Amino acid sequence: MIQQSASPHAPVLIDEVIEALAPAPGDVIVDATFGAGGYSRAILAHGAQVIGLDRDPTVQPFADAVAADFPGQFRLVRTPFSGLAQAVAGVPRLDGAVFDIGVSSMQLDQAERGFSFMRDGPLDMRMGDEGLTAADIVNTWDHGPMAHIFKLYGDERQSGRVATAILRRRSERPFDRTLDLAEVVEKALGGRRGAPIHPATRVFQALRIAVNDELGELSAGLAAAEAALSPGGRLAVVTFHSLEDRIVKAFLTERTGNSPAGSRHAPVTIDPRKPSFTLAFKGAREAGETERSINPRARSAKLRAAVRTSAPAWGRMAA
């Protein structure tokens, strides 16, 4: 098992990710969610070079430490997944890419980031330092769009009731603190403190996904990795909930040529005999009992991996 240095964020399924990526001296690999550098360090220890991506400005000290420990092997690019193509522009060969989807434990632990319903902080939830905040959504969005994201991104069955409660309270004063919103959500849902998860969990998850366009960024990142990876390059993606996993599974099913045959009248998108990926292994790998007991974040983690073929990237072949 790979030993990690002390870090505020423990990388999940690290041994399985390294096995899937198979880094070797001279390889160039993108760590698309640098965070505290857990995956990057493990990859660098095998002699590969790493291009780290992260839109969070607070990761810079971790990046500086990695660069100091592995001189000439690492660089960080401040960008979300959708900027992967620009980040690797000019790199003659890309041998791997790894994505760790969702919020990191160190972001949850920083009350001032506004991700947690357990710590009081500004209602922000941005992984970067630009754009829409969670406060913007709950203070300005209409009932319908707000209820929609609570249902779609959080699977909150009482999404309409929560949206109604938020609109009612904001008519008195706007929301600006995490615990304030969590309390309103809890009251709207009947204070289900005996439930397996906190009453505000799903609403906070939905807001975080909407604020950061996480699912859109995931789709864009997968497509960018497909286009940038060299033949034989490896893709590894770790997800933490069904929405993410469904996107990755559908992407790989499509790109490996295993999608059900479509209508003969539909536009041709790719020659099914020339898939752009082959699966590294069937299905998804999950954390073992030991890792789950040590790292609660690993309980819902799934790893899917594939190898880039020599076929062109997915694209329309006919209008």
Short mmCIF file of C-alpha atoms in Angstrom, two decimals:
data_model
loop_
_atom_site.label_atom_id
_atom_site.label_comp_id
_atom_site.label_asym_id
_atom_site.label_seq_id
_atom_site.Cartn_x
_atom_site.Cartn_y
_atom_site.Cartn_z
CA MET A 1 0.00 0.00 0.00
CA ILE A 2 1.27 3.47 -0.90
CA GLN A 3 2.12 5.57 2.16
CA GLN A 4 0.95 9.16 2.03
CA SER A 5 2.48 12.12 3.83
CA ALA A 6 0.36 14.02 6.31
CA SER A 7 -2.37 15.88 4.45
CA PRO A 8 -5.69 17.56 5.24
CA HIS A 9 -7.27 15.46 2.49
CA ALA A 10 -6.72 11.71 2.18
CA PRO A 11 -6.85 10.57 -1.45
CA VAL A 12 -9.38 7.77 -1.90
CA LEU A 13 -8.58 4.46 -3.63
CA ILE A 14 -4.98 5.60 -4.08
CA ASP A 15 -3.55 2.13 -4.67
CA GLU A 16 -6.25 1.29 -7.18
CA VAL A 17 -5.77 4.62 -8.98
CA ILE A 18 -2.02 4.07 -9.29
CA GLU A 19 -2.60 0.55 -10.58
CA ALA A 20 -5.02 1.91 -13.19
CA LEU A 21 -2.67 4.72 -14.29
CA ALA A 22 0.51 2.57 -14.21
CA PRO A 23 2.80 5.65 -14.08
CA ALA A 24 6.40 5.18 -15.20
CA PRO A 25 9.48 7.38 -15.59
CA GLY A 26 9.02 9.76 -18.51
CA ASP A 27 5.21 9.61 -18.48
CA VAL A 28 3.20 12.83 -18.33
CA ILE A 29 0.01 12.57 -16.31
CA VAL A 30 -2.69 15.12 -15.48
CA ASP A 31 -4.00 15.20 -11.92
CA ALA A 32 -7.20 17.06 -12.73
CA THR A 33 -8.15 17.57 -9.06
CA PHE A 34 -4.86 18.42 -7.39
CA GLY A 35 -6.27 19.38 -3.97
CA ALA A 36 -3.60 18.67 -1.36
CA GLY A 37 -1.52 16.70 -3.84
CA GLY A 38 -2.17 13.12 -2.69
CA TYR A 39 -2.54 11.57 -6.13
CA SER A 40 0.18 13.79 -7.57
CA ARG A 41 2.73 12.71 -4.98
CA ALA A 42 1.98 9.03 -5.55
CA ILE A 43 2.32 9.45 -9.32
CA LEU A 44 5.51 11.51 -9.01
CA ALA A 45 7.04 8.86 -6.75
CA HIS A 46 6.96 6.51 -9.75
CA GLY A 47 9.10 8.90 -11.78
CA ALA A 48 6.35 10.40 -13.94
CA GLN A 49 5.77 14.11 -14.53
CA VAL A 50 2.51 15.63 -13.33
CA ILE A 51 0.47 18.59 -14.50
CA GLY A 52 -1.89 19.42 -11.64
CA LEU A 53 -5.18 21.22 -12.25
CA ASP A 54 -7.27 22.99 -9.62
CA ARG A 55 -9.49 26.06 -9.62
CA ASP A 56 -9.16 26.49 -5.84
CA PRO A 57 -6.60 29.23 -5.05
CA THR A 58 -6.02 27.85 -1.53
CA VAL A 59 -4.18 24.78 -2.87
CA GLN A 60 -1.12 26.83 -3.88
CA PRO A 61 0.91 26.06 -0.70
CA PHE A 62 0.41 22.33 -1.31
CA ALA A 63 1.49 22.77 -4.94
CA ASP A 64 4.60 24.68 -3.84
CA ALA A 65 5.49 21.86 -1.44
CA VAL A 66 5.07 19.21 -4.14
CA ALA A 67 7.16 21.22 -6.61
CA ALA A 68 9.90 21.56 -4.00
CA ASP A 69 9.90 17.83 -3.24
CA PHE A 70 9.87 16.84 -6.95
CA PRO A 71 11.86 19.56 -8.75
CA GLY A 72 11.30 19.67 -12.48
CA GLN A 73 8.54 17.06 -12.38
CA PHE A 74 5.46 19.08 -11.41
CA ARG A 75 3.54 22.21 -12.30
CA LEU A 76 0.10 23.51 -11.28
CA VAL A 77 -2.41 25.18 -13.59
CA ARG A 78 -5.29 27.15 -12.06
CA THR A 79 -8.25 25.87 -14.05
CA PRO A 80 -11.39 23.74 -13.78
CA PHE A 81 -11.75 20.48 -15.72
CA SER A 82 -12.97 22.32 -18.80
CA GLY A 83 -9.55 23.96 -19.14
CA LEU A 84 -7.67 20.67 -19.41
CA ALA A 85 -6.99 21.02 -23.14
CA GLN A 86 -5.41 24.46 -22.70
CA ALA A 87 -3.40 23.21 -19.69
CA VAL A 88 -1.70 20.48 -21.73
CA ALA A 89 -1.31 22.46 -24.93
CA GLY A 90 2.19 21.90 -26.26
CA VAL A 91 2.70 18.64 -24.36
CA PRO A 92 3.85 16.15 -27.01
CA ARG A 93 2.37 13.11 -25.26
CA LEU A 94 -0.18 12.67 -22.45
CA ASP A 95 0.00 9.26 -20.79
CA GLY A 96 -2.73 9.55 -18.18
CA ALA A 97 -5.37 11.62 -16.44
CA VAL A 98 -7.05 11.17 -13.07
CA PHE A 99 -10.19 12.90 -11.78
CA ASP A 100 -11.40 12.86 -8.15
CA ILE A 101 -14.89 14.32 -8.35
CA GLY A 102 -16.70 16.39 -5.74
CA VAL A 103 -15.76 18.45 -2.70
CA SER A 104 -12.63 17.67 -0.70
CA SER A 105 -12.51 17.17 3.05
CA MET A 106 -10.23 20.18 3.44
CA GLN A 107 -12.84 22.38 1.71
CA LEU A 108 -15.53 21.04 4.05
CA ASP A 109 -13.30 21.70 7.04
CA GLN A 110 -12.82 25.37 6.15
CA ALA A 111 -15.88 27.11 7.57
CA GLU A 112 -15.14 30.26 5.59
CA ARG A 113 -15.69 28.35 2.32
CA GLY A 114 -19.36 27.79 3.16
CA PHE A 115 -19.59 24.13 2.10
CA SER A 116 -20.59 22.64 5.43
CA PHE A 117 -23.94 22.74 7.22
CA MET A 118 -22.09 21.74 10.40
CA ARG A 119 -19.84 24.82 10.59
CA ASP A 120 -20.98 28.42 10.50
CA GLY A 121 -19.56 30.42 7.63
CA PRO A 122 -20.49 32.64 4.71
CA LEU A 123 -22.89 30.98 2.28
CA ASP A 124 -20.37 30.70 -0.55
CA MET A 125 -19.60 27.12 -1.77
CA ARG A 126 -17.42 28.19 -4.70
CA MET A 127 -14.46 25.92 -5.40
CA GLY A 128 -12.80 28.84 -7.12
CA ASP A 129 -12.95 32.54 -6.36
CA GLU A 130 -15.27 33.72 -9.14
CA GLY A 131 -18.91 33.42 -10.15
CA LEU A 132 -22.23 32.58 -8.54
CA THR A 133 -22.42 31.79 -4.81
CA ALA A 134 -24.90 29.69 -2.88
CA ALA A 135 -26.22 32.90 -1.32
CA ASP A 136 -26.95 34.24 -4.81
CA ILE A 137 -29.09 31.18 -5.54
CA VAL A 138 -31.14 31.08 -2.35
CA ASN A 139 -31.63 34.85 -2.30
CA THR A 140 -32.52 35.48 -5.95
CA TRP A 141 -33.75 32.35 -7.72
CA ASP A 142 -37.45 31.70 -8.23
CA HIS A 143 -39.21 28.78 -6.58
CA GLY A 144 -39.25 26.51 -9.66
CA PRO A 145 -35.55 26.58 -10.58
CA MET A 146 -34.53 26.28 -6.93
CA ALA A 147 -36.79 23.28 -6.28
CA HIS A 148 -35.54 21.75 -9.53
CA ILE A 149 -31.87 21.70 -8.51
CA PHE A 150 -32.74 20.40 -5.02
CA LYS A 151 -34.51 17.48 -6.65
CA LEU A 152 -32.12 16.91 -9.55
CA TYR A 153 -28.78 17.39 -7.81
CA GLY A 154 -29.74 16.48 -4.25
CA ASP A 155 -32.52 13.93 -4.76
CA GLU A 156 -34.48 15.87 -2.13
CA ARG A 157 -38.03 14.50 -2.17
CA GLN A 158 -39.42 17.58 -0.42
CA SER A 159 -37.66 20.02 -2.76
CA GLY A 160 -40.76 22.17 -3.24
CA ARG A 161 -41.34 22.49 0.49
CA VAL A 162 -37.72 23.52 1.05
CA ALA A 163 -37.86 26.11 -1.75
CA THR A 164 -41.08 27.53 -0.28
CA ALA A 165 -39.50 27.84 3.16
CA ILE A 166 -36.46 29.59 1.70
CA LEU A 167 -38.58 32.10 -0.22
CA ARG A 168 -40.69 32.81 2.84
CA ARG A 169 -37.68 33.45 5.06
CA ARG A 170 -35.74 35.52 2.54
CA SER A 171 -38.72 37.90 2.24
CA GLU A 172 -37.87 38.90 5.83
CA ARG A 173 -34.09 39.01 5.45
CA PRO A 174 -31.57 37.47 3.02
CA PHE A 175 -29.47 34.42 3.79
CA ASP A 176 -25.77 34.93 4.27
CA ARG A 177 -24.66 32.17 6.72
CA THR A 178 -24.52 28.39 6.35
CA LEU A 179 -26.07 27.51 9.72
CA ASP A 180 -28.93 29.93 9.07
CA LEU A 181 -29.84 28.10 5.86
CA ALA A 182 -29.34 24.69 7.48
CA GLU A 183 -31.78 25.62 10.25
CA VAL A 184 -34.47 26.75 7.79
CA VAL A 185 -34.07 23.56 5.76
CA GLU A 186 -34.24 21.43 8.89
CA LYS A 187 -37.46 23.09 10.03
CA ALA A 188 -38.98 22.75 6.54
CA LEU A 189 -38.29 19.02 6.59
CA GLY A 190 -39.65 18.47 10.07
CA GLY A 191 -36.34 18.30 11.87
CA ARG A 192 -35.43 14.78 10.83
CA ARG A 193 -32.51 14.53 13.23
CA GLY A 194 -32.98 10.79 13.65
CA ALA A 195 -32.47 10.24 9.93
CA PRO A 196 -29.25 8.59 8.68
CA ILE A 197 -28.08 11.93 7.25
CA HIS A 198 -28.51 15.53 8.38
CA PRO A 199 -31.73 17.10 7.01
CA ALA A 200 -29.76 19.74 5.08
CA THR A 201 -27.33 17.31 3.41
CA ARG A 202 -29.14 17.00 0.09
CA VAL A 203 -29.90 20.70 -0.26
CA PHE A 204 -26.30 21.69 0.46
CA GLN A 205 -25.05 19.08 -2.02
CA ALA A 206 -27.41 20.43 -4.68
CA LEU A 207 -26.32 24.01 -4.11
CA ARG A 208 -22.63 23.06 -4.28
CA ILE A 209 -23.12 21.18 -7.55
CA ALA A 210 -25.08 24.07 -9.07
CA VAL A 211 -22.66 26.77 -7.90
CA ASN A 212 -19.66 24.96 -9.39
CA ASP A 213 -21.41 23.40 -12.42
CA GLU A 214 -19.82 20.16 -11.27
CA LEU A 215 -21.65 17.86 -13.66
CA GLY A 216 -21.05 20.12 -16.64
CA GLU A 217 -17.37 20.39 -15.72
CA LEU A 218 -17.13 16.61 -15.36
CA SER A 219 -18.55 16.05 -18.84
CA ALA A 220 -16.26 18.71 -20.29
CA GLY A 221 -13.25 17.24 -18.51
CA LEU A 222 -13.91 13.72 -19.77
CA ALA A 223 -14.22 14.96 -23.34
CA ALA A 224 -11.05 17.03 -22.99
CA ALA A 225 -9.13 14.06 -21.58
CA GLU A 226 -10.36 11.88 -24.44
CA ALA A 227 -9.06 14.41 -26.97
CA ALA A 228 -5.72 14.95 -25.20
CA LEU A 229 -4.71 11.41 -24.19
CA SER A 230 -2.24 9.65 -26.44
CA PRO A 231 -2.89 6.09 -27.65
CA GLY A 232 -2.33 3.83 -24.66
CA GLY A 233 -2.96 6.72 -22.27
CA ARG A 234 -4.99 5.84 -19.19
CA LEU A 235 -8.03 7.54 -17.69
CA ALA A 236 -9.03 7.02 -14.05
CA VAL A 237 -12.11 8.65 -12.49
CA VAL A 238 -13.18 8.45 -8.84
CA THR A 239 -16.79 9.42 -8.09
CA PHE A 240 -18.72 9.76 -4.85
CA HIS A 241 -22.39 9.79 -5.75
CA SER A 242 -24.68 8.31 -8.37
CA LEU A 243 -25.04 11.47 -10.50
CA GLU A 244 -21.30 11.59 -11.12
CA ASP A 245 -20.93 7.85 -11.56
CA ARG A 246 -23.77 7.74 -14.06
CA ILE A 247 -22.05 10.35 -16.25
CA VAL A 248 -18.73 8.50 -16.17
CA LYS A 249 -20.34 5.11 -16.78
CA ALA A 250 -22.37 6.45 -19.72
CA PHE A 251 -19.30 8.17 -21.19
CA LEU A 252 -17.20 5.01 -21.05
CA THR A 253 -20.04 2.82 -22.29
CA GLU A 254 -20.41 5.09 -25.30
CA ARG A 255 -16.70 5.53 -25.95
CA THR A 256 -15.93 1.82 -25.71
CA GLY A 257 -18.55 1.10 -28.37
CA ASN A 258 -20.85 -0.75 -25.98
CA SER A 259 -23.90 1.50 -26.30
CA PRO A 260 -27.08 -0.11 -27.66
CA ALA A 261 -27.38 0.31 -31.40
CA GLY A 262 -29.33 3.43 -32.33
CA SER A 263 -31.72 4.10 -35.17
CA ARG A 264 -30.32 3.67 -38.66
CA HIS A 265 -31.82 7.09 -39.41
CA ALA A 266 -29.95 8.86 -36.58
CA PRO A 267 -26.81 10.89 -37.36
CA VAL A 268 -23.63 8.80 -37.22
CA THR A 269 -21.40 9.98 -34.39
CA ILE A 270 -18.57 7.44 -34.43
CA ASP A 271 -17.63 4.20 -36.10
CA PRO A 272 -18.56 1.60 -33.43
CA ARG A 273 -15.77 -0.62 -34.71
CA LYS A 274 -13.24 2.04 -33.66
CA PRO A 275 -13.95 2.89 -30.01
CA SER A 276 -11.82 5.62 -28.48
CA PHE A 277 -11.38 3.70 -25.20
CA THR A 278 -11.17 0.15 -23.93
CA LEU A 279 -12.05 -0.59 -20.32
CA ALA A 280 -9.14 -1.16 -17.95
CA PHE A 281 -11.45 -3.45 -15.95
CA LYS A 282 -15.13 -4.22 -15.94
CA GLY A 283 -17.48 -2.28 -13.68
CA ALA A 284 -16.23 -0.10 -10.84
CA ARG A 285 -13.66 -0.70 -8.11
CA GLU A 286 -14.66 0.20 -4.56
CA ALA A 287 -12.67 0.77 -1.38
CA GLY A 288 -11.90 -2.19 0.82
CA GLU A 289 -13.11 -2.59 4.38
CA THR A 290 -9.86 -1.30 5.87
CA GLU A 291 -9.88 1.94 3.86
CA ARG A 292 -13.58 2.51 4.54
CA SER A 293 -12.99 2.19 8.28
CA ILE A 294 -10.10 4.67 8.19
CA ASN A 295 -11.54 7.18 5.71
CA PRO A 296 -15.34 7.67 5.80
CA ARG A 297 -15.16 9.49 2.45
CA ALA A 298 -14.18 6.19 0.82
CA ARG A 299 -17.49 4.50 1.64
CA SER A 300 -19.27 5.81 -1.45
CA ALA A 301 -16.24 6.02 -3.76
CA LYS A 302 -16.14 4.23 -7.11
CA LEU A 303 -13.25 4.04 -9.54
CA ARG A 304 -13.73 3.51 -13.27
CA ALA A 305 -10.80 3.37 -15.65
CA ALA A 306 -10.09 2.99 -19.36
CA VAL A 307 -7.24 2.99 -21.86
CA ARG A 308 -7.16 5.30 -24.88
CA THR A 309 -7.13 3.56 -28.25
CA SER A 310 -5.67 4.88 -31.49
CA ALA A 311 -9.12 5.82 -32.77
CA PRO A 312 -9.93 9.53 -33.15
CA ALA A 313 -11.75 11.32 -30.36
CA TRP A 314 -15.51 11.11 -30.38
CA GLY A 315 -17.05 13.49 -32.86
CA ARG A 316 -19.75 13.72 -35.44
CA MET A 317 -18.90 11.95 -38.65
CA ALA A 318 -21.99 13.16 -40.45
CA ALA A 319 -24.33 16.10 -40.09
#
